[in-house]
PDB file of N, CA and C in Angstrom:
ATOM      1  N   UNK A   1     -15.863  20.226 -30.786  1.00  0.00           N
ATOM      2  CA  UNK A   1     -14.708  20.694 -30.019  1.00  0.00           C
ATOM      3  C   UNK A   1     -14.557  19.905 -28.713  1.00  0.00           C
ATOM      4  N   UNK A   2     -15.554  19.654 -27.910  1.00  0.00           N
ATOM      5  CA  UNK A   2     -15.708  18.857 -26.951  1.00  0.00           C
ATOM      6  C   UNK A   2     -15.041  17.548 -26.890  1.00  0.00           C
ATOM      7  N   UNK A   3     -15.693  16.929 -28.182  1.00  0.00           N
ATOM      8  CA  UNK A   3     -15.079  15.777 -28.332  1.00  0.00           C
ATOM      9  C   UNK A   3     -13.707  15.655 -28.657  1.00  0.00           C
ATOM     10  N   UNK A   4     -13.142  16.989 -29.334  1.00  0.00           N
ATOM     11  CA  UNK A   4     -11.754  16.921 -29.431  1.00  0.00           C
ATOM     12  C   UNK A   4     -10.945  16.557 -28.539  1.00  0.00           C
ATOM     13  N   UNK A   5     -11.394  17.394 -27.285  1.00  0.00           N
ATOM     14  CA  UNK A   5     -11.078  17.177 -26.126  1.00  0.00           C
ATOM     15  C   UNK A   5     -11.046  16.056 -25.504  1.00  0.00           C
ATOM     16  N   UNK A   6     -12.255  15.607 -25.298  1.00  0.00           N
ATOM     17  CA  UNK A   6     -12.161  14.513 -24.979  1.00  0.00           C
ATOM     18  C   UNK A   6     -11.545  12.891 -25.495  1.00  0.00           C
ATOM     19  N   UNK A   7     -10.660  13.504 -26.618  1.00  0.00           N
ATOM     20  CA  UNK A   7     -10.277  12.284 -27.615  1.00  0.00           C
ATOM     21  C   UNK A   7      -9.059  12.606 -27.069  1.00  0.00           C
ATOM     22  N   UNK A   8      -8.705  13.546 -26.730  1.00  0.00           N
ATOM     23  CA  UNK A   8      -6.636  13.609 -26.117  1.00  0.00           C
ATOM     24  C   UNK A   8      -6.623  13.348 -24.716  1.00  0.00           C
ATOM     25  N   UNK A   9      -7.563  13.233 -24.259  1.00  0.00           N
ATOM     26  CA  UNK A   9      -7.199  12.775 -22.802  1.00  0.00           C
ATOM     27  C   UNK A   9      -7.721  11.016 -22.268  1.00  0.00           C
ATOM     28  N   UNK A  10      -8.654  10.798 -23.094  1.00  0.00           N
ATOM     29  CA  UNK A  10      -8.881   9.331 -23.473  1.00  0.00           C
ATOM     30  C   UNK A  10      -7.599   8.619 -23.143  1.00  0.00           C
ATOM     31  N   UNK A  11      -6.482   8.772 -24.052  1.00  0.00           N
ATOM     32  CA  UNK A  11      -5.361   7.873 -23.495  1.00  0.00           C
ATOM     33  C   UNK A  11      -4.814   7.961 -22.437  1.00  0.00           C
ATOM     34  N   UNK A  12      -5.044   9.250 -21.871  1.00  0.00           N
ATOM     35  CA  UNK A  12      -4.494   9.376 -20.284  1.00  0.00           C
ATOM     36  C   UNK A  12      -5.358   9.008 -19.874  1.00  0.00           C
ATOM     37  N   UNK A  13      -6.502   8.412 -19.472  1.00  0.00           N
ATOM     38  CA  UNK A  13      -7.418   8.530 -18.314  1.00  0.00           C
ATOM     39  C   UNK A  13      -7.443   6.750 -18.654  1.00  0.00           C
ATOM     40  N   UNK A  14      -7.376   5.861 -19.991  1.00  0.00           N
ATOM     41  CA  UNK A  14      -7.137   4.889 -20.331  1.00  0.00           C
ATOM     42  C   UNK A  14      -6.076   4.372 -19.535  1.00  0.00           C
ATOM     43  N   UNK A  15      -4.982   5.146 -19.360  1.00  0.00           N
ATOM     44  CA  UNK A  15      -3.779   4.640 -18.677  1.00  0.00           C
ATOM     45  C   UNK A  15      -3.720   4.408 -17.212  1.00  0.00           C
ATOM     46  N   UNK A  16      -4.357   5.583 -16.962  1.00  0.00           N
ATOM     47  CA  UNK A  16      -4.526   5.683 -15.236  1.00  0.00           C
ATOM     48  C   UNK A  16      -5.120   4.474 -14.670  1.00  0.00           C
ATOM     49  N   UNK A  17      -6.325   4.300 -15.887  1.00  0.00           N
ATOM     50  CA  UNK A  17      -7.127   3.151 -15.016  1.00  0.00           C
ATOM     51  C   UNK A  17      -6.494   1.974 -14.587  1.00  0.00           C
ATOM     52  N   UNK A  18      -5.721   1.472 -15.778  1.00  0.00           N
ATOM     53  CA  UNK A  18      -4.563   0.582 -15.636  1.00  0.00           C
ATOM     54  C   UNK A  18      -3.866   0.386 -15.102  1.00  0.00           C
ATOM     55  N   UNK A  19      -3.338   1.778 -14.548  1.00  0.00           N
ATOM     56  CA  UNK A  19      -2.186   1.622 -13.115  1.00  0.00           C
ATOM     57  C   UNK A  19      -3.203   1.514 -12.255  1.00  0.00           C
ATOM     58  N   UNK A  20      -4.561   2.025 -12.054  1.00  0.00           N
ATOM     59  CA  UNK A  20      -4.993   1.449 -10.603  1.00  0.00           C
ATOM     60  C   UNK A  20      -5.597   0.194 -10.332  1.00  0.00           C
ATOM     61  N   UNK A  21      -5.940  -0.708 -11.642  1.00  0.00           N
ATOM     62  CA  UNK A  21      -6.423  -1.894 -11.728  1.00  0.00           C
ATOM     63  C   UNK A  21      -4.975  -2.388 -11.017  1.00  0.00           C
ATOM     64  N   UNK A  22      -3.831  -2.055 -11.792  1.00  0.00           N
ATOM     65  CA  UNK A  22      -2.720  -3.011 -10.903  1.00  0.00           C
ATOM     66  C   UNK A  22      -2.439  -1.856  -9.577  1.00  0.00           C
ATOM     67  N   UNK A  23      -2.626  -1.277  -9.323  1.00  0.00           N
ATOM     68  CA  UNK A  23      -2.427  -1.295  -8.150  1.00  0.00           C
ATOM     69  C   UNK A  23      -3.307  -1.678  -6.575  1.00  0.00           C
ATOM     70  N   UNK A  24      -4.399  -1.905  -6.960  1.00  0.00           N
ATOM     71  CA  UNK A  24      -5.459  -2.735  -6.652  1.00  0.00           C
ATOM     72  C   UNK A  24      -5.073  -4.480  -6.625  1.00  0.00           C
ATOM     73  N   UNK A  25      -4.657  -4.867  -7.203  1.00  0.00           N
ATOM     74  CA  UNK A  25      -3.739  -6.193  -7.383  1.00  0.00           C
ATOM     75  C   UNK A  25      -3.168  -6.356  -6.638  1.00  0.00           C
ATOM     76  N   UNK A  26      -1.658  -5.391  -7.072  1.00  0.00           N
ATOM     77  CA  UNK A  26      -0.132  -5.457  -5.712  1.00  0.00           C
ATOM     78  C   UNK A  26      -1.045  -5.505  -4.369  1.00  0.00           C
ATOM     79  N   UNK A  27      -1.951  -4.444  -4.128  1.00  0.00           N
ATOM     80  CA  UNK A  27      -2.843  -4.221  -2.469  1.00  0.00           C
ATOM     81  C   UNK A  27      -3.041  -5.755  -2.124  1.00  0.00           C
ATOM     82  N   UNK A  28      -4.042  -6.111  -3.405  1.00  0.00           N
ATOM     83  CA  UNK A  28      -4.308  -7.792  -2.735  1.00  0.00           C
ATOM     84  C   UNK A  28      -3.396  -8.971  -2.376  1.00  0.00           C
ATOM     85  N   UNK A  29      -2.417  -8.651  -3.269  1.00  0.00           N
ATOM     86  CA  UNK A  29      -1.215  -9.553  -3.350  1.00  0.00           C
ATOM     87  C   UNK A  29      -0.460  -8.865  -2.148  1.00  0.00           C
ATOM     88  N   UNK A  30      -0.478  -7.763  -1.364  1.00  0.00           N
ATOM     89  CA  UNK A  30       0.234  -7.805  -0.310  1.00  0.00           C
ATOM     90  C   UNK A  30      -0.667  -8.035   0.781  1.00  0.00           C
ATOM     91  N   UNK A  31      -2.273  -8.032   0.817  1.00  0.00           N
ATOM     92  CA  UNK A  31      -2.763  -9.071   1.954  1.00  0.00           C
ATOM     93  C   UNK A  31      -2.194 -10.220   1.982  1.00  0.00           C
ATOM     94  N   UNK A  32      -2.386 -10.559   0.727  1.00  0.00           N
ATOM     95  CA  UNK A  32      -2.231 -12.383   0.919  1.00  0.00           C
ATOM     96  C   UNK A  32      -0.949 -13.072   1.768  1.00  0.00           C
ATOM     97  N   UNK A  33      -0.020 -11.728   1.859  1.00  0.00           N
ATOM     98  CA  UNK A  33       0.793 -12.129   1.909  1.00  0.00           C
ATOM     99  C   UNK A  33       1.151 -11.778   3.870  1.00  0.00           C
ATOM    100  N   UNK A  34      -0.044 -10.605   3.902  1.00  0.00           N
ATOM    101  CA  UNK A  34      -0.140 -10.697   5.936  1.00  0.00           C
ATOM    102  C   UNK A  34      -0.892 -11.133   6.376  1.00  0.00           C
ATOM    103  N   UNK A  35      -1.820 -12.368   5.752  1.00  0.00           N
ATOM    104  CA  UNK A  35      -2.190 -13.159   5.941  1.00  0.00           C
ATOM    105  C   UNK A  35      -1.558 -14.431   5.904  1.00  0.00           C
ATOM    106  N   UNK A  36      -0.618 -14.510   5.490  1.00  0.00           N
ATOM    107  CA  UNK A  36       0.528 -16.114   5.891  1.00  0.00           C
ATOM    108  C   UNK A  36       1.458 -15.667   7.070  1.00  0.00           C
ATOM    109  N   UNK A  37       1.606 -14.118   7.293  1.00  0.00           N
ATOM    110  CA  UNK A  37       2.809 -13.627   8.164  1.00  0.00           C
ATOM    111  C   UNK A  37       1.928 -13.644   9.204  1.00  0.00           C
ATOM    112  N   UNK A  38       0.233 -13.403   9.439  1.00  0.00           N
ATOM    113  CA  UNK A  38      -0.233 -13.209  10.750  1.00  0.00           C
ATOM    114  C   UNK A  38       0.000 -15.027  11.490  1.00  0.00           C
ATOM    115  N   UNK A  39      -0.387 -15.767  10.071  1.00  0.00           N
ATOM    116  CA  UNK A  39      -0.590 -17.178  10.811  1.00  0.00           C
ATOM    117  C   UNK A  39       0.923 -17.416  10.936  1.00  0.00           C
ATOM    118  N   UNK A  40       1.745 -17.361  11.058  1.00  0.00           N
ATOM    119  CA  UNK A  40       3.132 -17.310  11.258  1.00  0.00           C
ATOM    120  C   UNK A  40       3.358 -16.729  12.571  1.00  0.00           C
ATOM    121  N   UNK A  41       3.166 -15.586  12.513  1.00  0.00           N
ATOM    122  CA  UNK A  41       3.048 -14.643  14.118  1.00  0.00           C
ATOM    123  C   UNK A  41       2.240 -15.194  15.317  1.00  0.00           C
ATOM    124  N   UNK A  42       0.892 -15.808  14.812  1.00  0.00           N
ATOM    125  CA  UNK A  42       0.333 -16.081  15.526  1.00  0.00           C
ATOM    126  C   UNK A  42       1.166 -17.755  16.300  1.00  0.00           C
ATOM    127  N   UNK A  43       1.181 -18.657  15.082  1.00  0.00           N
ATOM    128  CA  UNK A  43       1.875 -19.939  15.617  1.00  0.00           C
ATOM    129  C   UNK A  43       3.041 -19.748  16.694  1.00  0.00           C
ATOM    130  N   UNK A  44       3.700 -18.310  16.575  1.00  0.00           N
ATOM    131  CA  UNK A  44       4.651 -18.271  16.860  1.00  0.00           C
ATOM    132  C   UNK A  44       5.091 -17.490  18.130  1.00  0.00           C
ATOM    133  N   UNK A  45       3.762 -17.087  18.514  1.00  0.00           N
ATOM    134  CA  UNK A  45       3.383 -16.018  19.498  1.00  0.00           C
ATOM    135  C   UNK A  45       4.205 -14.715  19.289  1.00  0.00           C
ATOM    136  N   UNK A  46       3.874 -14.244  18.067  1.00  0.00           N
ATOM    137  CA  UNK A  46       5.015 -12.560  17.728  1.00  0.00           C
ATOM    138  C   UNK A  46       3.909 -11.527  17.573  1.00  0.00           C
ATOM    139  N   UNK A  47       4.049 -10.763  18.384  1.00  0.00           N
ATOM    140  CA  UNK A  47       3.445  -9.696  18.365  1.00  0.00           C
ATOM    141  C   UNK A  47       3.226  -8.980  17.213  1.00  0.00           C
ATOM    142  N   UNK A  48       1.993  -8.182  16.770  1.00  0.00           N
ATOM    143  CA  UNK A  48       1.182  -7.367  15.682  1.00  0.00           C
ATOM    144  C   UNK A  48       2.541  -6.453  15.182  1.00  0.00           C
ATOM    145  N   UNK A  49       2.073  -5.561  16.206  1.00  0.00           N
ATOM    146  CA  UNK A  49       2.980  -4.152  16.545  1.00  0.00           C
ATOM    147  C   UNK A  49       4.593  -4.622  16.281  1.00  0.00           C
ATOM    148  N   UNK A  50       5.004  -4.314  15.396  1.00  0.00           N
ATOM    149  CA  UNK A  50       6.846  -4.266  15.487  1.00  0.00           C
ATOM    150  C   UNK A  50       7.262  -2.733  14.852  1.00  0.00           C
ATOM    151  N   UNK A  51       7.674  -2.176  15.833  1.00  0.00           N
ATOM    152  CA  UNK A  51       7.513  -0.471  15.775  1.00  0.00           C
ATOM    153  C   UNK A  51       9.083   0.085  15.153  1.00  0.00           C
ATOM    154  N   UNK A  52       9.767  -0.817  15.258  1.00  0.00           N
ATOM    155  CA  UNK A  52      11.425  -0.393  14.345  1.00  0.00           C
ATOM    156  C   UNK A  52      11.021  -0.777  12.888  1.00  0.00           C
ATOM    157  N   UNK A  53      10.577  -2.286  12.543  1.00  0.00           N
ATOM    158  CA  UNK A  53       9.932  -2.322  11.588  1.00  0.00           C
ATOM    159  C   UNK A  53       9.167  -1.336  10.355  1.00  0.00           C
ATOM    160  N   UNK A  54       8.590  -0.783  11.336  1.00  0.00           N
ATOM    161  CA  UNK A  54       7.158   0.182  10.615  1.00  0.00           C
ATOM    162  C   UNK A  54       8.255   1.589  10.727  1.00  0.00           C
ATOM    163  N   UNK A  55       9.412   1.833  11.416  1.00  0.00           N
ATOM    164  CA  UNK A  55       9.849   3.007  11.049  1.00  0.00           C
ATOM    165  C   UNK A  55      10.752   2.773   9.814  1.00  0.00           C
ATOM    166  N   UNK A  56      11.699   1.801  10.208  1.00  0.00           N
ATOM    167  CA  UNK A  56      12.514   1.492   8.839  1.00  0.00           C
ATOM    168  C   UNK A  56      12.045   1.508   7.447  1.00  0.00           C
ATOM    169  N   UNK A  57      10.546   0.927   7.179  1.00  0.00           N
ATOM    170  CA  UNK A  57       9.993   0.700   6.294  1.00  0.00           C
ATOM    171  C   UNK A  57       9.658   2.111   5.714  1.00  0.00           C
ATOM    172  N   UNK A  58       8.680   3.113   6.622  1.00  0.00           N
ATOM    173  CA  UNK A  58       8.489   4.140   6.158  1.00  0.00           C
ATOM    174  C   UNK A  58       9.687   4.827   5.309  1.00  0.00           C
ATOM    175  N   UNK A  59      10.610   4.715   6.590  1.00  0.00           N
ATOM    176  CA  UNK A  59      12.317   6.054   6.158  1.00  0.00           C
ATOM    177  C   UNK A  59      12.602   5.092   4.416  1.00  0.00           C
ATOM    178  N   UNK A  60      12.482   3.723   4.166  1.00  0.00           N
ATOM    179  CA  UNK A  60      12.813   3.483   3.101  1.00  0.00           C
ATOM    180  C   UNK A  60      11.800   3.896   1.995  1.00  0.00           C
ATOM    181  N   UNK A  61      10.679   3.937   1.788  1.00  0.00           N
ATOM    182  CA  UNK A  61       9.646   4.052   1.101  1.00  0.00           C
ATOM    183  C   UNK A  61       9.524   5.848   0.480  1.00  0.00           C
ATOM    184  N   UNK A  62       9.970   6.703   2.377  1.00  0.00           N
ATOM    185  CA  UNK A  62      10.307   8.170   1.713  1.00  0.00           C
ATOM    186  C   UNK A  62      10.991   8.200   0.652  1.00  0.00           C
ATOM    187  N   UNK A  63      12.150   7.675   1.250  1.00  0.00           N
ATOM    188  CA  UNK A  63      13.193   7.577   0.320  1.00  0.00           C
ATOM    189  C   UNK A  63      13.133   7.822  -1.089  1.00  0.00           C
ATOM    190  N   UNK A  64      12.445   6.284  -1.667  1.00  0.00           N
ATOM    191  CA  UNK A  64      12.114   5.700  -2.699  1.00  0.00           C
ATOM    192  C   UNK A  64      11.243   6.838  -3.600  1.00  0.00           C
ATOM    193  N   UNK A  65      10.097   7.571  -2.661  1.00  0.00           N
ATOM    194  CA  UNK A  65       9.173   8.352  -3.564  1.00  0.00           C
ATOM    195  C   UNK A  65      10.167   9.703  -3.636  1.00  0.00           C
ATOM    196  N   UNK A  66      10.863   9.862  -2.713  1.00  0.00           N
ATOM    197  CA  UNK A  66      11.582  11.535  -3.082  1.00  0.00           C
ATOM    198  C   UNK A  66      12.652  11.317  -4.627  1.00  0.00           C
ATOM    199  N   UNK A  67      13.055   9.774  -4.488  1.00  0.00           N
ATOM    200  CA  UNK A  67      13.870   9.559  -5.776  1.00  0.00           C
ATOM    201  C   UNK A  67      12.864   9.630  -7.317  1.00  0.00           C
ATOM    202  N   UNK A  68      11.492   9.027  -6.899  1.00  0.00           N
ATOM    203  CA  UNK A  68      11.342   8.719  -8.386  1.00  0.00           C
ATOM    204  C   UNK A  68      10.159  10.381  -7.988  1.00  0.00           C
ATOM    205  N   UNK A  69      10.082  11.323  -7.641  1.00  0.00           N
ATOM    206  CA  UNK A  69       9.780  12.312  -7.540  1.00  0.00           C
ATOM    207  C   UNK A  69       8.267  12.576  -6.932  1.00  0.00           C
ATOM    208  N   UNK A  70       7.872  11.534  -6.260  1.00  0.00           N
ATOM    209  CA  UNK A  70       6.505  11.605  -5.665  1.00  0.00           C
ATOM    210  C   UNK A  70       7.323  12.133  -3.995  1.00  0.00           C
ATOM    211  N   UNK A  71       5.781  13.098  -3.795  1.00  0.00           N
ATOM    212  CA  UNK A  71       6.078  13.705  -2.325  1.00  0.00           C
ATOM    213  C   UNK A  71       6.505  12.359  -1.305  1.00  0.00           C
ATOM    214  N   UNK A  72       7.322  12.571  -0.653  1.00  0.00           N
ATOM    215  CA  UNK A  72       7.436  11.609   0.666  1.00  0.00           C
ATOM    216  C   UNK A  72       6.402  11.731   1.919  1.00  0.00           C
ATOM    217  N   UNK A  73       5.645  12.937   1.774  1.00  0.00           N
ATOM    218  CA  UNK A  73       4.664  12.721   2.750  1.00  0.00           C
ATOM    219  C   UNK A  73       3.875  12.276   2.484  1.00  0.00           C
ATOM    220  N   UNK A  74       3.017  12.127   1.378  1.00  0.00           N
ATOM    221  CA  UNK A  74       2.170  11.566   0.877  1.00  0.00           C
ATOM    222  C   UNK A  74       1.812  10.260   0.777  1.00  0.00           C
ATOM    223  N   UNK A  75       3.512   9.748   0.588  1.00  0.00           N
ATOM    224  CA  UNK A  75       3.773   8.837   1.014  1.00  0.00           C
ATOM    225  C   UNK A  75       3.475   7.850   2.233  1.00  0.00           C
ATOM    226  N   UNK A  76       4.192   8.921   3.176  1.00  0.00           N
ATOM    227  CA  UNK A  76       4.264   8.145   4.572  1.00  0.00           C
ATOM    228  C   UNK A  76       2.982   8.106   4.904  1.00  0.00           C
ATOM    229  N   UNK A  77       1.925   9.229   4.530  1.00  0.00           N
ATOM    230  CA  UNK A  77       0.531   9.159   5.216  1.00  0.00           C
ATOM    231  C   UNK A  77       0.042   7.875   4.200  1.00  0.00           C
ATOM    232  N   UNK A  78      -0.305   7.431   3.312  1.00  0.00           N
ATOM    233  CA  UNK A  78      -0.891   6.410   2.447  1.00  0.00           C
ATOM    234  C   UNK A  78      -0.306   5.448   3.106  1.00  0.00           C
ATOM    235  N   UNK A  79       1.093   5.181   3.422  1.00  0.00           N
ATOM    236  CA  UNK A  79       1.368   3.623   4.073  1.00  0.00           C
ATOM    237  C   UNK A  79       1.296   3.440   5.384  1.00  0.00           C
ATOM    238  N   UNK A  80       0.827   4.889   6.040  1.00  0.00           N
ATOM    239  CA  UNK A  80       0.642   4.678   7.513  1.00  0.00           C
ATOM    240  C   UNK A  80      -0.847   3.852   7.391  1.00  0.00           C
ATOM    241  N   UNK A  81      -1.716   3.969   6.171  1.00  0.00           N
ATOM    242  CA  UNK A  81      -3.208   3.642   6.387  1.00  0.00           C
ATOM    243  C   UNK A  81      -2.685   2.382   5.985  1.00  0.00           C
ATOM    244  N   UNK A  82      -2.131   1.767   5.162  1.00  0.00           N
ATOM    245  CA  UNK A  82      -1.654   0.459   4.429  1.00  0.00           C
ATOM    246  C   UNK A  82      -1.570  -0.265   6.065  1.00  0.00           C
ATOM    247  N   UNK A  83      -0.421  -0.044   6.220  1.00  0.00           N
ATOM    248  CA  UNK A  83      -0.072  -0.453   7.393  1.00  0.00           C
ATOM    249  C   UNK A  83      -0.953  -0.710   8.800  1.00  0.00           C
ATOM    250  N   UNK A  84      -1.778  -0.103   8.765  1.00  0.00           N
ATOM    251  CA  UNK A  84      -2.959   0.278   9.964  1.00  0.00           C
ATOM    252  C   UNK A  84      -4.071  -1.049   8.908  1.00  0.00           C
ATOM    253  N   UNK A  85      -4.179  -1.354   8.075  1.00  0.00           N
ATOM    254  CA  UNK A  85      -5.036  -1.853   7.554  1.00  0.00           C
ATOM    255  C   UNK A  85      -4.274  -3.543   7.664  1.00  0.00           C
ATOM    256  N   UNK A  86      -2.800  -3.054   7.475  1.00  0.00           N
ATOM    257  CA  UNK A  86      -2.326  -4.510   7.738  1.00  0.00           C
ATOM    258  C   UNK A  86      -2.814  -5.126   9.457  1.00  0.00           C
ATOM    259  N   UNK A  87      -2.115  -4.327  10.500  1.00  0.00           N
ATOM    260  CA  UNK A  87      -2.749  -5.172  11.312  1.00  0.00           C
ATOM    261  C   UNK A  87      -3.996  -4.965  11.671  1.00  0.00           C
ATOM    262  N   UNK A  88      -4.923  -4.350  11.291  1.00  0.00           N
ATOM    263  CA  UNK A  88      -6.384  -4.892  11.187  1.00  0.00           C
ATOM    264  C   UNK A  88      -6.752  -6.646  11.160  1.00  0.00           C
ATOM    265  N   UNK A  89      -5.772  -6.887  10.000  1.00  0.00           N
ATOM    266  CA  UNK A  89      -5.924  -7.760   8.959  1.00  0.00           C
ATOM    267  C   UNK A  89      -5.356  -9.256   9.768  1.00  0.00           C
ATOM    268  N   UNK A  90      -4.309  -8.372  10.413  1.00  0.00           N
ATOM    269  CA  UNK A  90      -3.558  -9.786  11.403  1.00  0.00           C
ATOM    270  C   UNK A  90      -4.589 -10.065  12.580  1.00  0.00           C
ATOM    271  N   UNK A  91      -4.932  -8.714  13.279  1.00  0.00           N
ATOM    272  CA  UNK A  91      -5.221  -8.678  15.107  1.00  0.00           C
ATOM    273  C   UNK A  91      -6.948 -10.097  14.778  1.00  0.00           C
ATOM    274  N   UNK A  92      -7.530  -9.498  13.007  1.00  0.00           N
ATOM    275  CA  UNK A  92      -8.325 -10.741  13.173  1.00  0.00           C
ATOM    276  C   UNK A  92      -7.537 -12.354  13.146  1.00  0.00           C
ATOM    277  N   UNK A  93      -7.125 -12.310  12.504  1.00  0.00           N
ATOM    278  CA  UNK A  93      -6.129 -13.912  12.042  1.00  0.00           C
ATOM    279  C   UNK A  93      -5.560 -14.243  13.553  1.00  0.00           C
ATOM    280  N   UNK A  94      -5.327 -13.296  14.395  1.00  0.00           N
ATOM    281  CA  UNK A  94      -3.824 -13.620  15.619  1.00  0.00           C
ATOM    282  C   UNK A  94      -5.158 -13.738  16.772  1.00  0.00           C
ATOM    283  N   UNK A  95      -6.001 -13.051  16.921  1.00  0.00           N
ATOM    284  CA  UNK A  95      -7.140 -12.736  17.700  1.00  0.00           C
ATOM    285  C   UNK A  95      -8.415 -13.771  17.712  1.00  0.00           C
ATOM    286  N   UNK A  96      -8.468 -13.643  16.344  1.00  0.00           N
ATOM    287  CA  UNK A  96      -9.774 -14.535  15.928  1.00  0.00           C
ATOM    288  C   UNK A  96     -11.058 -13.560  16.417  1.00  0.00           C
TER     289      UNK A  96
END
């Protein structure tokens, strides 16, 4: 019986992993990518912090999760850490 069980959820838990292998990916693929914007900022003397930026982005992202039916707070708190992790990521690159 156990194993019954455990044979119908196999494909869900199969699947999940998959979305987090790629979402583990997109994460890296969006360092890579504040890592060309810090050396950009930095060449360019532009500050870490762009605070209209980081609001616009959020209000769009609510947005986005209230449409495809994920909470928007949940949201905003996960990309506030994204975001906090981005300039981590710069203040070393811009800082050294």
């Amino acid at each position: 019986m156990k194993e019954d069980k455990n044979n119908e959820i196999k494909p869900f838990r199969d699947a999940i992993d998959i979305i987090d292998s790629k979402i583990i990916t997109l994460l890296a693929d969006r360092r890579n990518q504040i890592i060309e914007l810090a050396k950009i900022k930095k060449r360019l003397n532009i500050p870490i912090f762009h605070s209209d930026r980081e609001k616009s982005l959020i209000t769009k992202l609510r947005f986005q999760a209230d449409e495809q039916g994920v909470d928007p707070e949940f949201i905003e708190k996960l990309y506030y850490d994204i975001i906090e992790y981005s300039r981590f990521i710069q203040a070393h690159i811009i800082k050294g």
